[in-house]
Amino acid sequence: QVQLVESGGGLVQAGGSLRLSCAASGRIFTINTMRWYRQAPGKQRELVAGITSGGSTNYVDSVKGRFTISRDNAKNTVYLQMSSLKPEDTAIYYCYLVHYGSTYSREDFWGQGTQVTVSS
């Protein structure tokens, strides 16, 4: 059993910055890719950013140059640094871990979500 705890969400004015954190604990065996998703009311969930165990990153086009994903493997934590925030970034942000259990079966986990609200 793996638990993900997210933090760092809140209210910020357009142009401001926020840093989201997602820490994993519990029965952790192998964590590969760590990802951030977001979902606004009435809108589909979308992949925002991902980072591999080796540090390779990818981003959705709308956040390139503004968001940075990083990880601390020793702490089993993934971060999302968000800068130059826009009202359209308003959403609930969820972290997601690609995890393999002791038998190397997929046992992925979602965070509880953290609200990010950007005012104009």
mmCIF file of N, CA and C in Angstrom:
data_model
loop_
_atom_site.group_PDB
_atom_site.id
_atom_site.type_symbol
_atom_site.label_atom_id
_atom_site.label_comp_id
_atom_site.label_asym_id
_atom_site.label_seq_id
_atom_site.Cartn_x
_atom_site.Cartn_y
_atom_site.Cartn_z
ATOM 1 N N GLN A 1 0.835 -1.178 0.000
ATOM 2 C CA GLN A 1 0.000 0.000 0.000
ATOM 3 C C GLN A 1 0.882 1.244 0.000
ATOM 4 N N VAL A 2 0.621 2.130 -0.937
ATOM 5 C CA VAL A 2 1.355 3.375 -1.059
ATOM 6 C C VAL A 2 0.382 4.534 -0.905
ATOM 7 N N GLN A 3 0.772 5.516 -0.119
ATOM 8 C CA GLN A 3 -0.034 6.709 0.078
ATOM 9 C C GLN A 3 0.704 7.919 -0.475
ATOM 10 N N LEU A 4 -0.016 8.767 -1.209
ATOM 11 C CA LEU A 4 0.538 9.989 -1.753
ATOM 12 C C LEU A 4 -0.127 11.176 -1.075
ATOM 13 N N VAL A 5 0.679 12.100 -0.585
ATOM 14 C CA VAL A 5 0.174 13.293 0.076
ATOM 15 C C VAL A 5 0.641 14.509 -0.695
ATOM 16 N N GLU A 6 -0.320 15.289 -1.204
ATOM 17 C CA GLU A 6 -0.017 16.478 -1.969
ATOM 18 C C GLU A 6 -0.127 17.720 -1.099
ATOM 19 N N SER A 7 0.640 18.732 -1.452
ATOM 20 C CA SER A 7 0.584 20.001 -0.757
ATOM 21 C C SER A 7 1.062 21.105 -1.692
ATOM 22 N N GLY A 8 0.797 22.350 -1.315
ATOM 23 C CA GLY A 8 1.306 23.490 -2.050
ATOM 24 C C GLY A 8 0.288 24.257 -2.864
ATOM 25 N N GLY A 9 -0.931 23.746 -2.982
ATOM 26 C CA GLY A 9 -1.950 24.452 -3.727
ATOM 27 C C GLY A 9 -2.427 25.691 -2.991
ATOM 28 N N GLY A 10 -3.194 26.510 -3.693
ATOM 29 C CA GLY A 10 -3.712 27.716 -3.080
ATOM 30 C C GLY A 10 -4.193 28.708 -4.108
ATOM 31 N N LEU A 11 -4.402 29.933 -3.649
ATOM 32 C CA LEU A 11 -4.874 31.031 -4.487
ATOM 33 C C LEU A 11 -3.718 31.963 -4.799
ATOM 34 N N VAL A 12 -3.567 32.299 -6.064
ATOM 35 C CA VAL A 12 -2.492 33.184 -6.484
ATOM 36 C C VAL A 12 -2.988 34.068 -7.622
ATOM 37 N N GLN A 13 -2.443 35.268 -7.723
ATOM 38 C CA GLN A 13 -2.796 36.163 -8.816
ATOM 39 C C GLN A 13 -2.083 35.761 -10.099
ATOM 40 N N ALA A 14 -2.674 36.130 -11.220
ATOM 41 C CA ALA A 14 -2.047 35.865 -12.504
ATOM 42 C C ALA A 14 -0.629 36.423 -12.526
ATOM 43 N N GLY A 15 0.288 35.625 -13.056
ATOM 44 C CA GLY A 15 1.688 36.000 -13.087
ATOM 45 C C GLY A 15 2.480 35.499 -11.902
ATOM 46 N N GLY A 16 1.802 34.985 -10.894
ATOM 47 C CA GLY A 16 2.467 34.500 -9.704
ATOM 48 C C GLY A 16 2.982 33.081 -9.854
ATOM 49 N N SER A 17 3.479 32.537 -8.737
ATOM 50 C CA SER A 17 4.093 31.216 -8.739
ATOM 51 C C SER A 17 3.589 30.376 -7.579
ATOM 52 N N LEU A 18 3.585 29.067 -7.780
ATOM 53 C CA LEU A 18 3.289 28.095 -6.747
ATOM 54 C C LEU A 18 4.180 26.883 -6.957
ATOM 55 N N ARG A 19 4.459 26.184 -5.865
ATOM 56 C CA ARG A 19 5.241 24.958 -5.927
ATOM 57 C C ARG A 19 4.445 23.834 -5.271
ATOM 58 N N LEU A 20 4.092 22.825 -6.053
ATOM 59 C CA LEU A 20 3.357 21.677 -5.554
ATOM 60 C C LEU A 20 4.324 20.556 -5.185
ATOM 61 N N SER A 21 3.974 19.820 -4.138
ATOM 62 C CA SER A 21 4.761 18.678 -3.709
ATOM 63 C C SER A 21 3.861 17.462 -3.578
ATOM 64 N N CYS A 22 4.418 16.295 -3.826
ATOM 65 C CA CYS A 22 3.706 15.042 -3.662
ATOM 66 C C CYS A 22 4.688 14.026 -3.099
ATOM 67 N N ALA A 23 4.451 13.601 -1.873
ATOM 68 C CA ALA A 23 5.344 12.679 -1.183
ATOM 69 C C ALA A 23 4.696 11.307 -1.050
ATOM 70 N N ALA A 24 5.433 10.276 -1.404
ATOM 71 C CA ALA A 24 4.952 8.908 -1.327
ATOM 72 C C ALA A 24 5.508 8.222 -0.085
ATOM 73 N N SER A 25 4.668 7.417 0.541
ATOM 74 C CA SER A 25 5.095 6.638 1.697
ATOM 75 C C SER A 25 4.362 5.303 1.690
ATOM 76 N N GLY A 26 4.835 4.372 2.507
ATOM 77 C CA GLY A 26 4.209 3.071 2.601
ATOM 78 C C GLY A 26 5.056 1.978 1.973
ATOM 79 N N ARG A 27 4.382 1.006 1.389
ATOM 80 C CA ARG A 27 5.060 -0.154 0.805
ATOM 81 C C ARG A 27 5.538 0.169 -0.604
ATOM 82 N N ILE A 28 6.627 0.893 -0.659
ATOM 83 C CA ILE A 28 7.204 1.303 -1.937
ATOM 84 C C ILE A 28 8.263 0.305 -2.370
ATOM 85 N N PHE A 29 8.142 -0.167 -3.593
ATOM 86 C CA PHE A 29 9.128 -1.086 -4.146
ATOM 87 C C PHE A 29 9.905 -0.419 -5.280
ATOM 88 N N THR A 30 9.247 -0.157 -6.381
ATOM 89 C CA THR A 30 9.901 0.478 -7.508
ATOM 90 C C THR A 30 9.004 1.569 -8.079
ATOM 91 N N ILE A 31 9.510 2.793 -8.080
ATOM 92 C CA ILE A 31 8.809 3.908 -8.691
ATOM 93 C C ILE A 31 9.547 4.296 -9.966
ATOM 94 N N ASN A 32 8.843 4.265 -11.065
ATOM 95 C CA ASN A 32 9.433 4.706 -12.323
ATOM 96 C C ASN A 32 8.999 6.143 -12.601
ATOM 97 N N THR A 33 8.125 6.333 -13.562
ATOM 98 C CA THR A 33 7.688 7.676 -13.922
ATOM 99 C C THR A 33 6.779 8.272 -12.851
ATOM 100 N N MET A 34 6.953 9.562 -12.609
ATOM 101 C CA MET A 34 6.075 10.328 -11.745
ATOM 102 C C MET A 34 5.454 11.432 -12.593
ATOM 103 N N ARG A 35 4.159 11.658 -12.408
ATOM 104 C CA ARG A 35 3.433 12.567 -13.284
ATOM 105 C C ARG A 35 2.542 13.520 -12.492
ATOM 106 N N TRP A 36 2.228 14.641 -13.130
ATOM 107 C CA TRP A 36 1.221 15.570 -12.642
ATOM 108 C C TRP A 36 0.115 15.693 -13.677
ATOM 109 N N TYR A 37 -1.124 15.560 -13.229
ATOM 110 C CA TYR A 37 -2.308 15.784 -14.039
ATOM 111 C C TYR A 37 -3.093 16.943 -13.443
ATOM 112 N N ARG A 38 -4.017 17.487 -14.216
ATOM 113 C CA ARG A 38 -4.921 18.490 -13.688
ATOM 114 C C ARG A 38 -6.292 18.334 -14.328
ATOM 115 N N GLN A 39 -7.296 18.770 -13.591
ATOM 116 C CA GLN A 39 -8.660 18.682 -14.076
ATOM 117 C C GLN A 39 -9.477 19.861 -13.560
ATOM 118 N N ALA A 40 -10.078 20.590 -14.480
ATOM 119 C CA ALA A 40 -10.976 21.683 -14.151
ATOM 120 C C ALA A 40 -12.412 21.184 -14.244
ATOM 121 N N PRO A 41 -13.357 21.823 -13.534
ATOM 122 C CA PRO A 41 -14.759 21.397 -13.601
ATOM 123 C C PRO A 41 -15.280 21.370 -15.030
ATOM 124 N N GLY A 42 -15.919 20.269 -15.404
ATOM 125 C CA GLY A 42 -16.476 20.131 -16.732
ATOM 126 C C GLY A 42 -15.456 19.914 -17.829
ATOM 127 N N LYS A 43 -14.228 19.663 -17.475
ATOM 128 C CA LYS A 43 -13.166 19.486 -18.446
ATOM 129 C C LYS A 43 -12.463 18.160 -18.206
ATOM 130 N N GLN A 44 -11.932 17.578 -19.268
ATOM 131 C CA GLN A 44 -11.203 16.324 -19.149
ATOM 132 C C GLN A 44 -9.904 16.503 -18.380
ATOM 133 N N ARG A 45 -9.536 15.460 -17.663
ATOM 134 C CA ARG A 45 -8.236 15.440 -17.028
ATOM 135 C C ARG A 45 -7.155 15.429 -18.095
ATOM 136 N N GLU A 46 -6.092 16.173 -17.875
ATOM 137 C CA GLU A 46 -5.010 16.204 -18.829
ATOM 138 C C GLU A 46 -3.671 15.994 -18.131
ATOM 139 N N LEU A 47 -2.774 15.372 -18.844
ATOM 140 C CA LEU A 47 -1.409 15.197 -18.358
ATOM 141 C C LEU A 47 -0.664 16.511 -18.503
ATOM 142 N N VAL A 48 -0.090 16.988 -17.411
ATOM 143 C CA VAL A 48 0.632 18.251 -17.411
ATOM 144 C C VAL A 48 2.122 18.037 -17.607
ATOM 145 N N ALA A 49 2.690 17.120 -16.846
ATOM 146 C CA ALA A 49 4.130 16.900 -16.889
ATOM 147 C C ALA A 49 4.466 15.517 -16.368
ATOM 148 N N GLY A 50 5.583 14.990 -16.817
ATOM 149 C CA GLY A 50 6.067 13.709 -16.342
ATOM 150 C C GLY A 50 7.573 13.723 -16.222
ATOM 151 N N ILE A 51 8.084 12.865 -15.352
ATOM 152 C CA ILE A 51 9.527 12.749 -15.168
ATOM 153 C C ILE A 51 9.868 11.289 -14.912
ATOM 154 N N THR A 52 10.869 10.780 -15.614
ATOM 155 C CA THR A 52 11.287 9.400 -15.460
ATOM 156 C C THR A 52 12.226 9.261 -14.276
ATOM 157 N N SER A 53 12.547 8.019 -13.942
ATOM 158 C CA SER A 53 13.468 7.772 -12.842
ATOM 159 C C SER A 53 14.848 8.348 -13.121
ATOM 160 N N GLY A 54 15.195 8.485 -14.396
ATOM 161 C CA GLY A 54 16.473 9.061 -14.774
ATOM 162 C C GLY A 54 16.467 10.563 -14.931
ATOM 163 N N GLY A 55 15.307 11.196 -14.754
ATOM 164 C CA GLY A 55 15.229 12.640 -14.804
ATOM 165 C C GLY A 55 14.779 13.228 -16.127
ATOM 166 N N SER A 56 14.440 12.402 -17.097
ATOM 167 C CA SER A 56 13.921 12.905 -18.358
ATOM 168 C C SER A 56 12.509 13.449 -18.153
ATOM 169 N N THR A 57 12.213 14.614 -18.731
ATOM 170 C CA THR A 57 10.934 15.280 -18.497
ATOM 171 C C THR A 57 10.170 15.511 -19.787
ATOM 172 N N ASN A 58 8.852 15.660 -19.641
ATOM 173 C CA ASN A 58 8.002 16.053 -20.743
ATOM 174 C C ASN A 58 6.867 16.911 -20.201
ATOM 175 N N TYR A 59 6.334 17.799 -21.060
ATOM 176 C CA TYR A 59 5.304 18.739 -20.653
ATOM 177 C C TYR A 59 4.263 18.890 -21.746
ATOM 178 N N VAL A 60 3.046 19.177 -21.331
ATOM 179 C CA VAL A 60 2.037 19.570 -22.293
ATOM 180 C C VAL A 60 2.421 20.947 -22.842
ATOM 181 N N ASP A 61 2.104 21.186 -24.105
ATOM 182 C CA ASP A 61 2.558 22.407 -24.766
ATOM 183 C C ASP A 61 2.159 23.681 -24.020
ATOM 184 N N SER A 62 0.995 23.684 -23.418
ATOM 185 C CA SER A 62 0.471 24.893 -22.796
ATOM 186 C C SER A 62 1.262 25.353 -21.576
ATOM 187 N N VAL A 63 2.104 24.496 -21.006
ATOM 188 C CA VAL A 63 2.865 24.873 -19.814
ATOM 189 C C VAL A 63 4.363 24.913 -20.062
ATOM 190 N N LYS A 64 4.803 24.580 -21.243
ATOM 191 C CA LYS A 64 6.231 24.588 -21.543
ATOM 192 C C LYS A 64 6.815 25.976 -21.336
ATOM 193 N N GLY A 65 7.941 26.024 -20.663
ATOM 194 C CA GLY A 65 8.580 27.290 -20.364
ATOM 195 C C GLY A 65 8.091 27.950 -19.101
ATOM 196 N N ARG A 66 6.987 27.461 -18.534
ATOM 197 C CA ARG A 66 6.425 28.038 -17.315
ATOM 198 C C ARG A 66 6.471 27.073 -16.131
ATOM 199 N N PHE A 67 6.297 25.786 -16.392
ATOM 200 C CA PHE A 67 6.280 24.778 -15.329
ATOM 201 C C PHE A 67 7.548 23.939 -15.387
ATOM 202 N N THR A 68 7.994 23.481 -14.226
ATOM 203 C CA THR A 68 9.144 22.596 -14.133
ATOM 204 C C THR A 68 8.837 21.453 -13.176
ATOM 205 N N ILE A 69 8.964 20.226 -13.657
ATOM 206 C CA ILE A 69 8.778 19.058 -12.813
ATOM 207 C C ILE A 69 10.148 18.552 -12.364
ATOM 208 N N SER A 70 10.237 18.118 -11.121
ATOM 209 C CA SER A 70 11.482 17.579 -10.593
ATOM 210 C C SER A 70 11.151 16.516 -9.557
ATOM 211 N N ARG A 71 12.168 15.783 -9.127
ATOM 212 C CA ARG A 71 11.938 14.728 -8.141
ATOM 213 C C ARG A 71 13.131 14.580 -7.227
ATOM 214 N N ASP A 72 12.861 14.098 -6.035
ATOM 215 C CA ASP A 72 13.883 13.762 -5.064
ATOM 216 C C ASP A 72 13.684 12.289 -4.740
ATOM 217 N N ASN A 73 14.490 11.443 -5.340
ATOM 218 C CA ASN A 73 14.302 10.004 -5.181
ATOM 219 C C ASN A 73 14.529 9.537 -3.745
ATOM 220 N N ALA A 74 15.437 10.185 -3.036
ATOM 221 C CA ALA A 74 15.694 9.813 -1.650
ATOM 222 C C ALA A 74 14.474 10.049 -0.771
ATOM 223 N N LYS A 75 13.658 11.033 -1.134
ATOM 224 C CA LYS A 75 12.454 11.362 -0.371
ATOM 225 C C LYS A 75 11.178 10.838 -1.022
ATOM 226 N N ASN A 76 11.308 10.150 -2.155
ATOM 227 C CA ASN A 76 10.144 9.666 -2.899
ATOM 228 C C ASN A 76 9.129 10.778 -3.121
ATOM 229 N N THR A 77 9.624 11.908 -3.574
ATOM 230 C CA THR A 77 8.799 13.096 -3.725
ATOM 231 C C THR A 77 8.960 13.684 -5.120
ATOM 232 N N VAL A 78 7.849 14.125 -5.690
ATOM 233 C CA VAL A 78 7.846 14.816 -6.968
ATOM 234 C C VAL A 78 7.313 16.223 -6.747
ATOM 235 N N TYR A 79 7.867 17.185 -7.484
ATOM 236 C CA TYR A 79 7.498 18.583 -7.352
ATOM 237 C C TYR A 79 7.030 19.133 -8.696
ATOM 238 N N LEU A 80 6.219 20.163 -8.624
ATOM 239 C CA LEU A 80 5.844 20.916 -9.808
ATOM 240 C C LEU A 80 5.960 22.392 -9.484
ATOM 241 N N GLN A 81 6.988 23.028 -10.027
ATOM 242 C CA GLN A 81 7.174 24.461 -9.881
ATOM 243 C C GLN A 81 6.417 25.160 -11.001
ATOM 244 N N MET A 82 5.469 26.007 -10.638
ATOM 245 C CA MET A 82 4.615 26.684 -11.594
ATOM 246 C C MET A 82 4.866 28.180 -11.514
ATOM 247 N N SER A 83 5.237 28.770 -12.635
ATOM 248 C CA SER A 83 5.510 30.195 -12.715
ATOM 249 C C SER A 83 4.666 30.813 -13.819
ATOM 250 N N SER A 84 4.595 32.145 -13.801
ATOM 251 C CA SER A 84 3.802 32.879 -14.793
ATOM 252 C C SER A 84 2.408 32.284 -14.932
ATOM 253 N N LEU A 85 1.779 32.046 -13.812
ATOM 254 C CA LEU A 85 0.483 31.371 -13.799
ATOM 255 C C LEU A 85 -0.595 32.202 -14.479
ATOM 256 N N LYS A 86 -1.497 31.501 -15.141
ATOM 257 C CA LYS A 86 -2.607 32.102 -15.862
ATOM 258 C C LYS A 86 -3.922 31.581 -15.301
ATOM 259 N N PRO A 87 -5.008 32.345 -15.458
ATOM 260 C CA PRO A 87 -6.305 31.850 -14.983
ATOM 261 C C PRO A 87 -6.674 30.485 -15.547
ATOM 262 N N GLU A 88 -6.279 30.192 -16.765
ATOM 263 C CA GLU A 88 -6.584 28.899 -17.359
ATOM 264 C C GLU A 88 -5.818 27.745 -16.725
ATOM 265 N N ASP A 89 -4.869 28.042 -15.846
ATOM 266 C CA ASP A 89 -4.187 26.998 -15.081
ATOM 267 C C ASP A 89 -5.012 26.542 -13.880
ATOM 268 N N THR A 90 -6.095 27.233 -13.587
ATOM 269 C CA THR A 90 -6.945 26.881 -12.454
ATOM 270 C C THR A 90 -7.504 25.477 -12.627
ATOM 271 N N ALA A 91 -7.269 24.618 -11.639
ATOM 272 C CA ALA A 91 -7.699 23.226 -11.707
ATOM 273 C C ALA A 91 -7.317 22.533 -10.410
ATOM 274 N N ILE A 92 -7.805 21.309 -10.257
ATOM 275 C CA ILE A 92 -7.288 20.433 -9.224
ATOM 276 C C ILE A 92 -6.126 19.656 -9.821
ATOM 277 N N TYR A 93 -5.009 19.676 -9.136
ATOM 278 C CA TYR A 93 -3.809 19.017 -9.616
ATOM 279 C C TYR A 93 -3.593 17.713 -8.852
ATOM 280 N N TYR A 94 -3.337 16.650 -9.593
ATOM 281 C CA TYR A 94 -3.152 15.325 -9.023
ATOM 282 C C TYR A 94 -1.777 14.776 -9.409
ATOM 283 N N CYS A 95 -1.088 14.198 -8.454
ATOM 284 C CA CYS A 95 0.132 13.482 -8.802
ATOM 285 C C CYS A 95 -0.188 12.009 -9.026
ATOM 286 N N TYR A 96 0.671 11.348 -9.768
ATOM 287 C CA TYR A 96 0.461 9.959 -10.162
ATOM 288 C C TYR A 96 1.810 9.266 -10.238
ATOM 289 N N LEU A 97 1.890 8.082 -9.638
ATOM 290 C CA LEU A 97 3.116 7.310 -9.625
ATOM 291 C C LEU A 97 2.946 6.031 -10.424
ATOM 292 N N VAL A 98 3.848 5.792 -11.356
ATOM 293 C CA VAL A 98 3.937 4.500 -12.018
ATOM 294 C C VAL A 98 4.778 3.622 -11.102
ATOM 295 N N HIS A 99 4.121 2.653 -10.478
ATOM 296 C CA HIS A 99 4.729 1.868 -9.406
ATOM 297 C C HIS A 99 4.654 0.385 -9.724
ATOM 298 N N TYR A 100 5.708 -0.322 -9.338
ATOM 299 C CA TYR A 100 5.745 -1.769 -9.479
ATOM 300 C C TYR A 100 5.924 -2.390 -8.111
ATOM 301 N N GLY A 101 5.056 -3.347 -7.785
ATOM 302 C CA GLY A 101 5.109 -4.011 -6.503
ATOM 303 C C GLY A 101 6.182 -5.079 -6.446
ATOM 304 N N SER A 102 6.148 -5.857 -5.378
ATOM 305 C CA SER A 102 7.175 -6.865 -5.163
ATOM 306 C C SER A 102 7.193 -7.941 -6.234
ATOM 307 N N THR A 103 6.064 -8.163 -6.889
ATOM 308 C CA THR A 103 5.982 -9.129 -7.980
ATOM 309 C C THR A 103 6.139 -8.467 -9.339
ATOM 310 N N TYR A 104 6.462 -7.198 -9.344
ATOM 311 C CA TYR A 104 6.649 -6.382 -10.545
ATOM 312 C C TYR A 104 5.366 -6.220 -11.353
ATOM 313 N N SER A 105 4.251 -6.329 -10.680
ATOM 314 C CA SER A 105 2.980 -5.989 -11.297
ATOM 315 C C SER A 105 2.717 -4.496 -11.117
ATOM 316 N N ARG A 106 1.958 -3.922 -12.039
ATOM 317 C CA ARG A 106 1.647 -2.496 -11.973
ATOM 318 C C ARG A 106 0.680 -2.226 -10.822
ATOM 319 N N GLU A 107 1.061 -1.310 -9.971
ATOM 320 C CA GLU A 107 0.239 -0.886 -8.844
ATOM 321 C C GLU A 107 0.357 0.628 -8.712
ATOM 322 N N ASP A 108 -0.177 1.333 -9.679
ATOM 323 C CA ASP A 108 -0.035 2.785 -9.718
ATOM 324 C C ASP A 108 -0.944 3.463 -8.702
ATOM 325 N N PHE A 109 -0.582 4.682 -8.323
ATOM 326 C CA PHE A 109 -1.309 5.392 -7.269
ATOM 327 C C PHE A 109 -1.518 6.856 -7.622
ATOM 328 N N TRP A 110 -2.655 7.379 -7.183
ATOM 329 C CA TRP A 110 -3.026 8.781 -7.338
ATOM 330 C C TRP A 110 -2.936 9.518 -6.015
ATOM 331 N N GLY A 111 -2.554 10.786 -6.095
ATOM 332 C CA GLY A 111 -2.661 11.657 -4.943
ATOM 333 C C GLY A 111 -4.092 12.104 -4.743
ATOM 334 N N GLN A 112 -4.356 12.779 -3.625
ATOM 335 C CA GLN A 112 -5.723 13.189 -3.297
ATOM 336 C C GLN A 112 -6.164 14.436 -4.049
ATOM 337 N N GLY A 113 -5.242 15.132 -4.666
ATOM 338 C CA GLY A 113 -5.538 16.351 -5.389
ATOM 339 C C GLY A 113 -5.347 17.586 -4.536
ATOM 340 N N THR A 114 -4.884 18.651 -5.159
ATOM 341 C CA THR A 114 -4.740 19.932 -4.484
ATOM 342 C C THR A 114 -5.233 21.031 -5.421
ATOM 343 N N GLN A 115 -6.023 21.952 -4.880
ATOM 344 C CA GLN A 115 -6.656 22.992 -5.687
ATOM 345 C C GLN A 115 -5.687 24.132 -5.954
ATOM 346 N N VAL A 116 -5.582 24.507 -7.213
ATOM 347 C CA VAL A 116 -4.825 25.683 -7.633
ATOM 348 C C VAL A 116 -5.802 26.645 -8.289
ATOM 349 N N THR A 117 -5.881 27.857 -7.758
ATOM 350 C CA THR A 117 -6.772 28.870 -8.296
ATOM 351 C C THR A 117 -5.964 30.109 -8.642
ATOM 352 N N VAL A 118 -6.064 30.534 -9.894
ATOM 353 C CA VAL A 118 -5.339 31.703 -10.377
ATOM 354 C C VAL A 118 -6.352 32.781 -10.717
ATOM 355 N N SER A 119 -6.275 33.896 -10.037
ATOM 356 C CA SER A 119 -7.206 34.995 -10.253
ATOM 357 C C SER A 119 -6.641 35.981 -11.262
ATOM 358 N N SER A 120 -7.540 36.682 -11.942
ATOM 359 C CA SER A 120 -7.136 37.674 -12.930
ATOM 360 C C SER A 120 -7.197 39.078 -12.377
#
